[in-house]
Amino acid sequence: MIEVRGWLQQAGRSKRAAALLTVDPRGVVVVDNVVVGAASGLSYSSRIGNTRRFLELPDGSSFETEDNDAIDAIERRFCASRSPLHALESHWRFAASAVVALVAIGWLFFAYGLPAISERVAHALPVSVVERLGSGIADAFESEFDPSALPERKQVAVQALFSSLTPADSEFSYRLRIVKSDHFGSNAFALPDGTIFVTDDLIGLADSLDHVAAVLHHEIAHVERRHGLQAILRASALTTLVYSLTGDASGLGALVLAAPAILLQTQYSRGFETEADLYAVRALHRGNRDPRAMVRMLDRLQGDTDLGAFGYLSTHPVGEARLDPLRDEIQRLGASH
């Protein structure tokens, strides 16, 4: 016989009264000498710590008790399964393992799952959507720059060079913005829609048009491979997941406000940089330009002492791990150092 002391709240009444619930060896439940049914047919609230438990009786009444151990004993003996919440809570090793597993799953998602989803979404987005997003970002950038102070002849030459470098079969409508900035230093960056910004300082750092072409090819690669768009999507995991599941791009408009900061503060992954560098080296070679210009321009940028608050290296870091694949590719193409 199991005895449980508690309170009975009868259906239709506002007051509860002290009561005794008993369960005999056959599982018959009696409350204050009144048979109410079988223990297996009652509804038991889940055990959470030592909070009070409630039993829903067949006539709509409820029995409340603080004797959790007795209720557990009834469930173990007469019910097919115990409360899953209490089972999890009672086994701390299981709970700790669940936390570790959750952290691991989260890390795996952000390390591998989100980049893969972002890449798929970035390439699935129609160019029209990307251009709307890019135009909004470009508008946000306008206040950050002044018109170029380079001689008009120099600007015309760079613009003509840029026109000759853009892929003829590209989906994007490319535009080059040559700008002056006191705090962006020697810099160049591409927006997802094909708008590329280059500062006067970066052009002034180049010894030849081949050096400028190397940087422009690199930024074109970021557009063609949709690297910037992927960076923005990774920074907004929820929006990316919603689009990947529903195909609804309406939420992407909210990214416009945050996108400029994301693009300027995001260091592209080594994979993105290597892909863009190799694109530039191969494009220079195809265009009968010196592919070594890519390495030389990166060396110049690395030695520049006036990079500004958001210099080129803040988002395009240079190191031997980045330069080695370029040297290998240049050697493969037949250009010696």
Short mmCIF file of C-alpha atoms in Angstrom, two decimals:
data_model
loop_
_atom_site.label_atom_id
_atom_site.label_comp_id
_atom_site.label_asym_id
_atom_site.label_seq_id
_atom_site.Cartn_x
_atom_site.Cartn_y
_atom_site.Cartn_z
CA MET A 1 0.00 0.00 0.00
CA ILE A 2 1.27 3.43 -0.96
CA GLU A 3 -0.05 6.43 0.97
CA VAL A 4 0.25 10.02 -0.23
CA ARG A 5 -0.87 13.05 1.77
CA GLY A 6 -1.89 16.21 -0.01
CA TRP A 7 -4.85 18.36 -0.98
CA LEU A 8 -7.95 17.58 -3.03
CA GLN A 9 -9.38 20.23 -5.36
CA GLN A 10 -12.81 18.98 -6.32
CA ALA A 11 -14.22 19.92 -9.70
CA GLY A 12 -16.42 23.02 -9.56
CA ARG A 13 -15.19 24.10 -6.13
CA SER A 14 -12.83 26.97 -5.34
CA LYS A 15 -11.40 25.63 -2.10
CA ARG A 16 -9.14 22.65 -1.62
CA ALA A 17 -9.08 20.35 1.41
CA ALA A 18 -6.48 18.10 2.98
CA ALA A 19 -6.82 14.55 1.70
CA LEU A 20 -5.20 11.11 1.78
CA LEU A 21 -4.60 9.21 -1.44
CA THR A 22 -3.82 5.50 -1.28
CA VAL A 23 -2.93 2.93 -3.92
CA ASP A 24 -3.40 -0.75 -3.12
CA PRO A 25 -1.21 -3.55 -4.55
CA ARG A 26 -3.59 -3.95 -7.51
CA GLY A 27 -3.18 -0.28 -8.47
CA VAL A 28 -6.60 0.87 -7.30
CA VAL A 29 -6.56 4.54 -6.22
CA VAL A 30 -8.66 5.67 -3.28
CA VAL A 31 -9.00 9.27 -2.07
CA ASP A 32 -10.56 9.71 1.36
CA ASN A 33 -12.19 6.26 1.17
CA VAL A 34 -13.62 6.93 -2.29
CA VAL A 35 -12.38 4.77 -5.18
CA VAL A 36 -11.39 7.07 -8.09
CA GLY A 37 -9.87 4.62 -10.59
CA ALA A 38 -6.67 2.84 -11.58
CA ALA A 39 -3.27 4.37 -11.03
CA SER A 40 -2.32 3.67 -14.65
CA GLY A 41 -5.26 5.78 -15.85
CA LEU A 42 -4.40 8.97 -13.97
CA SER A 43 -2.57 11.96 -15.46
CA TYR A 44 0.60 12.93 -13.58
CA SER A 45 2.35 16.29 -13.86
CA SER A 46 6.04 16.11 -14.64
CA ARG A 47 8.51 16.19 -11.79
CA ILE A 48 10.71 19.27 -11.91
CA GLY A 49 12.97 19.47 -8.87
CA ASN A 50 10.92 19.39 -5.71
CA THR A 51 7.97 21.41 -6.94
CA ARG A 52 4.51 20.11 -6.11
CA ARG A 53 2.96 17.44 -8.28
CA PHE A 54 -0.61 17.29 -9.57
CA LEU A 55 -2.71 14.24 -10.39
CA GLU A 56 -5.75 14.72 -12.60
CA LEU A 57 -8.58 12.45 -11.44
CA PRO A 58 -11.23 10.96 -13.80
CA ASP A 59 -14.05 13.14 -12.39
CA GLY A 60 -12.17 16.37 -13.13
CA SER A 61 -10.82 16.84 -9.60
CA SER A 62 -7.10 17.22 -8.96
CA PHE A 63 -4.87 16.00 -6.17
CA GLU A 64 -1.83 18.09 -5.18
CA THR A 65 1.07 16.86 -3.11
CA GLU A 66 4.63 17.61 -2.07
CA ASP A 67 5.47 13.92 -1.72
CA ASN A 68 7.29 13.52 -5.02
CA ASP A 69 8.96 10.27 -3.99
CA ALA A 70 5.60 8.59 -3.42
CA ILE A 71 4.33 9.73 -6.83
CA ASP A 72 7.53 8.43 -8.42
CA ALA A 73 6.93 5.08 -6.70
CA ILE A 74 3.39 4.91 -8.10
CA GLU A 75 4.62 5.73 -11.62
CA ARG A 76 7.41 3.17 -11.46
CA ARG A 77 5.10 0.40 -10.27
CA PHE A 78 1.88 1.04 -12.16
CA CYS A 79 2.65 3.30 -15.12
CA ALA A 80 4.32 2.34 -18.40
CA SER A 81 6.75 5.28 -18.42
CA ARG A 82 7.99 7.94 -16.04
CA SER A 83 8.23 11.67 -16.61
CA PRO A 84 10.90 12.34 -19.27
CA LEU A 85 11.75 15.70 -17.71
CA HIS A 86 12.53 14.15 -14.36
CA ALA A 87 14.50 11.36 -16.01
CA LEU A 88 16.71 13.91 -17.73
CA GLU A 89 17.03 16.04 -14.62
CA SER A 90 17.87 13.10 -12.41
CA HIS A 91 20.74 11.88 -14.56
CA TRP A 92 23.26 14.70 -14.45
CA ARG A 93 25.73 12.85 -16.62
CA PHE A 94 23.13 12.61 -19.35
CA ALA A 95 22.33 16.31 -18.94
CA ALA A 96 26.02 17.26 -19.06
CA SER A 97 26.51 15.12 -22.14
CA ALA A 98 23.52 16.81 -23.76
CA VAL A 99 25.05 20.24 -23.10
CA VAL A 100 28.39 19.15 -24.57
CA ALA A 101 26.61 17.68 -27.59
CA LEU A 102 24.62 20.90 -28.07
CA VAL A 103 27.79 23.01 -27.96
CA ALA A 104 29.49 20.65 -30.43
CA ILE A 105 26.52 20.75 -32.79
CA GLY A 106 26.47 24.55 -32.58
CA TRP A 107 30.18 24.75 -33.36
CA LEU A 108 29.85 22.35 -36.27
CA PHE A 109 26.92 24.34 -37.63
CA PHE A 110 28.75 27.68 -37.55
CA ALA A 111 32.05 26.18 -38.72
CA TYR A 112 30.71 24.02 -41.55
CA GLY A 113 26.93 24.13 -41.86
CA LEU A 114 26.45 27.90 -42.05
CA PRO A 115 29.23 28.47 -44.64
CA ALA A 116 27.77 25.72 -46.82
CA ILE A 117 24.24 27.11 -46.51
CA SER A 118 25.48 30.67 -47.11
CA GLU A 119 27.27 29.60 -50.27
CA ARG A 120 24.18 27.83 -51.55
CA VAL A 121 21.92 30.80 -50.77
CA ALA A 122 24.38 33.33 -52.22
CA HIS A 123 24.49 31.49 -55.57
CA ALA A 124 20.75 30.83 -55.54
CA LEU A 125 19.76 34.47 -55.13
CA PRO A 126 18.70 36.08 -58.42
CA VAL A 127 21.02 38.85 -59.61
CA SER A 128 18.11 41.29 -59.41
CA VAL A 129 17.89 40.69 -55.65
CA VAL A 130 21.66 40.99 -55.25
CA GLU A 131 21.65 44.28 -57.19
CA ARG A 132 18.89 45.73 -54.99
CA LEU A 133 20.88 44.75 -51.94
CA GLY A 134 24.08 46.16 -53.41
CA SER A 135 22.53 49.49 -54.39
CA GLY A 136 21.33 49.99 -50.83
CA ILE A 137 24.80 49.28 -49.50
CA ALA A 138 26.38 51.65 -52.04
CA ASP A 139 24.06 54.44 -50.88
CA ALA A 140 25.18 53.85 -47.29
CA PHE A 141 28.83 54.20 -48.36
CA GLU A 142 28.45 57.48 -50.22
CA SER A 143 28.84 59.65 -47.11
CA GLU A 144 32.11 57.91 -46.20
CA PHE A 145 34.05 59.16 -49.23
CA ASP A 146 34.98 62.31 -51.11
CA PRO A 147 35.38 62.60 -54.87
CA SER A 148 38.74 61.42 -56.17
CA ALA A 149 41.53 63.99 -56.21
CA LEU A 150 43.50 62.12 -58.88
CA PRO A 151 44.11 63.91 -62.19
CA GLU A 152 41.24 63.31 -64.59
CA ARG A 153 43.56 61.64 -67.10
CA LYS A 154 44.60 59.11 -64.44
CA GLN A 155 41.00 58.39 -63.51
CA VAL A 156 40.05 57.88 -67.16
CA ALA A 157 42.95 55.47 -67.61
CA VAL A 158 41.94 53.42 -64.56
CA GLN A 159 38.29 53.37 -65.65
CA ALA A 160 39.31 52.18 -69.13
CA LEU A 161 41.49 49.51 -67.56
CA PHE A 162 38.61 48.35 -65.39
CA SER A 163 36.26 48.11 -68.38
CA SER A 164 38.77 45.88 -70.14
CA LEU A 165 39.02 43.54 -67.14
CA THR A 166 35.36 42.85 -66.37
CA PRO A 167 34.14 39.47 -67.68
CA ALA A 168 32.12 39.84 -70.86
CA ASP A 169 29.76 37.03 -69.86
CA SER A 170 29.19 38.20 -66.29
CA GLU A 171 25.69 38.44 -64.83
CA PHE A 172 26.70 41.60 -62.97
CA SER A 173 26.76 45.22 -64.15
CA TYR A 174 30.15 46.41 -62.93
CA ARG A 175 30.89 49.97 -61.80
CA LEU A 176 34.18 51.36 -60.50
CA ARG A 177 34.14 54.14 -57.92
CA ILE A 178 37.48 55.92 -57.49
CA VAL A 179 37.25 57.83 -54.22
CA LYS A 180 39.28 59.81 -51.72
CA SER A 181 39.22 59.08 -48.00
CA ASP A 182 41.21 60.33 -45.04
CA HIS A 183 40.54 57.25 -42.89
CA PHE A 184 40.27 54.31 -45.31
CA GLY A 185 43.88 54.57 -46.47
CA SER A 186 45.05 52.29 -49.28
CA ASN A 187 41.92 50.25 -49.82
CA ALA A 188 39.72 48.50 -52.32
CA PHE A 189 36.60 46.46 -51.77
CA ALA A 190 33.74 45.04 -53.79
CA LEU A 191 30.03 45.20 -53.10
CA PRO A 192 27.87 42.17 -53.95
CA ASP A 193 26.25 43.87 -56.95
CA GLY A 194 29.51 44.55 -58.81
CA THR A 195 30.27 48.03 -57.50
CA ILE A 196 33.97 48.25 -56.66
CA PHE A 197 35.51 51.05 -54.59
CA VAL A 198 39.20 51.93 -54.94
CA THR A 199 40.85 54.76 -53.03
CA ASP A 200 43.28 57.29 -54.45
CA ASP A 201 45.89 56.06 -51.97
CA LEU A 202 45.81 52.51 -53.33
CA ILE A 203 46.14 53.68 -56.93
CA GLY A 204 49.00 55.95 -55.87
CA LEU A 205 50.74 52.98 -54.28
CA ALA A 206 50.83 51.10 -57.59
CA ASP A 207 53.90 51.39 -59.82
CA SER A 208 52.07 50.36 -62.95
CA LEU A 209 48.66 49.60 -64.37
CA ASP A 210 49.47 45.91 -63.93
CA HIS A 211 49.49 46.45 -60.17
CA VAL A 212 46.12 48.18 -60.35
CA ALA A 213 44.82 45.43 -62.63
CA ALA A 214 45.87 42.79 -60.08
CA VAL A 215 43.81 44.43 -57.33
CA LEU A 216 40.83 44.97 -59.63
CA HIS A 217 40.88 41.34 -60.79
CA HIS A 218 40.99 40.26 -57.15
CA GLU A 219 37.92 42.35 -56.31
CA ILE A 220 36.10 41.15 -59.44
CA ALA A 221 36.70 37.59 -58.23
CA HIS A 222 34.99 38.44 -54.93
CA VAL A 223 31.94 39.57 -56.91
CA GLU A 224 31.88 36.65 -59.36
CA ARG A 225 32.30 34.09 -56.56
CA ARG A 226 29.83 36.05 -54.38
CA HIS A 227 32.24 36.13 -51.43
CA GLY A 228 30.95 39.43 -50.03
CA LEU A 229 27.37 38.22 -50.21
CA GLN A 230 28.33 35.04 -48.41
CA ALA A 231 30.02 37.08 -45.66
CA ILE A 232 26.86 39.14 -45.18
CA LEU A 233 24.70 36.03 -45.10
CA ARG A 234 26.96 34.35 -42.55
CA ALA A 235 26.61 37.40 -40.32
CA SER A 236 22.83 36.99 -40.46
CA ALA A 237 22.39 33.29 -39.85
CA LEU A 238 18.65 33.51 -39.17
CA THR A 239 17.87 35.30 -42.44
CA THR A 240 20.02 32.82 -44.33
CA LEU A 241 18.26 29.84 -42.78
CA VAL A 242 14.82 31.29 -43.51
CA TYR A 243 15.70 31.85 -47.17
CA SER A 244 17.28 28.40 -47.53
CA LEU A 245 14.12 26.77 -46.15
CA THR A 246 11.42 28.98 -47.72
CA GLY A 247 13.02 30.80 -50.65
CA ASP A 248 11.60 34.08 -49.30
CA ALA A 249 14.13 36.88 -49.88
CA SER A 250 12.03 39.66 -48.30
CA GLY A 251 14.09 39.63 -45.12
CA LEU A 252 17.31 40.36 -46.98
CA GLY A 253 16.42 44.03 -47.15
CA ALA A 254 17.12 44.34 -43.43
CA LEU A 255 20.76 43.45 -44.11
CA VAL A 256 21.39 46.68 -46.01
CA LEU A 257 21.90 48.71 -42.85
CA ALA A 258 24.42 46.29 -41.36
CA ALA A 259 26.15 45.26 -44.59
CA PRO A 260 28.65 48.18 -44.87
CA ALA A 261 30.08 47.46 -41.43
CA ILE A 262 30.13 43.73 -42.15
CA LEU A 263 32.04 44.19 -45.41
CA LEU A 264 34.59 46.58 -43.94
CA GLN A 265 35.26 44.58 -40.78
CA THR A 266 35.07 41.07 -42.20
CA GLN A 267 38.33 39.29 -42.90
CA TYR A 268 37.64 36.99 -45.79
CA SER A 269 38.45 33.36 -45.10
CA ARG A 270 41.77 32.03 -46.38
CA GLY A 271 39.80 30.02 -48.93
CA PHE A 272 38.09 33.15 -50.28
CA GLU A 273 41.35 35.09 -50.49
CA THR A 274 43.23 32.26 -52.18
CA GLU A 275 40.41 31.82 -54.69
CA ALA A 276 40.39 35.54 -55.50
CA ASP A 277 44.20 35.73 -55.68
CA LEU A 278 44.45 32.78 -58.06
CA TYR A 279 41.65 34.26 -60.17
CA ALA A 280 43.69 37.48 -60.45
CA VAL A 281 46.94 35.67 -61.30
CA ARG A 282 45.27 33.63 -64.04
CA ALA A 283 43.36 36.62 -65.40
CA LEU A 284 46.57 38.68 -65.59
CA HIS A 285 48.26 35.85 -67.46
CA ARG A 286 45.34 35.48 -69.90
CA GLY A 287 45.43 39.23 -70.54
CA ASN A 288 49.15 39.14 -71.37
CA ARG A 289 49.99 41.01 -68.18
CA ASP A 290 52.62 40.03 -65.65
CA PRO A 291 50.97 37.71 -63.09
CA ARG A 292 53.75 38.55 -60.64
CA ALA A 293 52.05 41.94 -60.25
CA MET A 294 49.64 40.33 -57.76
CA VAL A 295 52.45 39.29 -55.40
CA ARG A 296 54.30 42.58 -55.84
CA MET A 297 51.19 44.64 -55.08
CA LEU A 298 50.49 42.61 -51.96
CA ASP A 299 54.09 43.19 -50.87
CA ARG A 300 53.65 46.92 -51.41
CA LEU A 301 50.45 46.96 -49.40
CA GLN A 302 52.14 45.01 -46.63
CA GLY A 303 54.93 47.58 -46.49
CA ASP A 304 52.58 50.59 -46.57
CA THR A 305 52.74 52.45 -43.24
CA ASP A 306 49.66 54.58 -43.92
CA LEU A 307 46.89 52.04 -44.21
CA GLY A 308 44.28 54.06 -42.35
CA ALA A 309 41.75 52.75 -39.84
CA PHE A 310 40.31 50.34 -42.40
CA GLY A 311 43.27 49.69 -44.66
CA TYR A 312 43.38 46.94 -47.26
CA LEU A 313 45.16 44.54 -44.93
CA SER A 314 42.44 44.86 -42.27
CA THR A 315 40.12 42.85 -44.51
CA HIS A 316 42.68 41.22 -46.83
CA PRO A 317 45.50 40.06 -44.51
CA VAL A 318 48.75 39.06 -46.19
CA GLY A 319 51.10 36.29 -45.08
CA GLU A 320 53.34 33.60 -46.51
CA ALA A 321 50.44 31.14 -46.31
CA ARG A 322 48.61 33.43 -48.72
CA LEU A 323 51.55 34.18 -51.01
CA ASP A 324 52.89 30.64 -51.43
CA PRO A 325 49.96 29.37 -53.55
CA LEU A 326 50.37 32.41 -55.81
CA ARG A 327 54.05 31.74 -56.37
CA ASP A 328 53.27 28.10 -57.14
CA GLU A 329 50.60 29.10 -59.65
CA ILE A 330 52.87 31.69 -61.28
CA GLN A 331 55.57 29.06 -61.65
CA ARG A 332 53.04 26.67 -63.16
CA LEU A 333 52.02 29.36 -65.67
CA GLY A 334 55.65 29.71 -66.69
CA ALA A 335 56.49 33.10 -65.17
CA SER A 336 59.71 33.10 -63.15
CA HIS A 337 60.40 35.29 -60.12
#
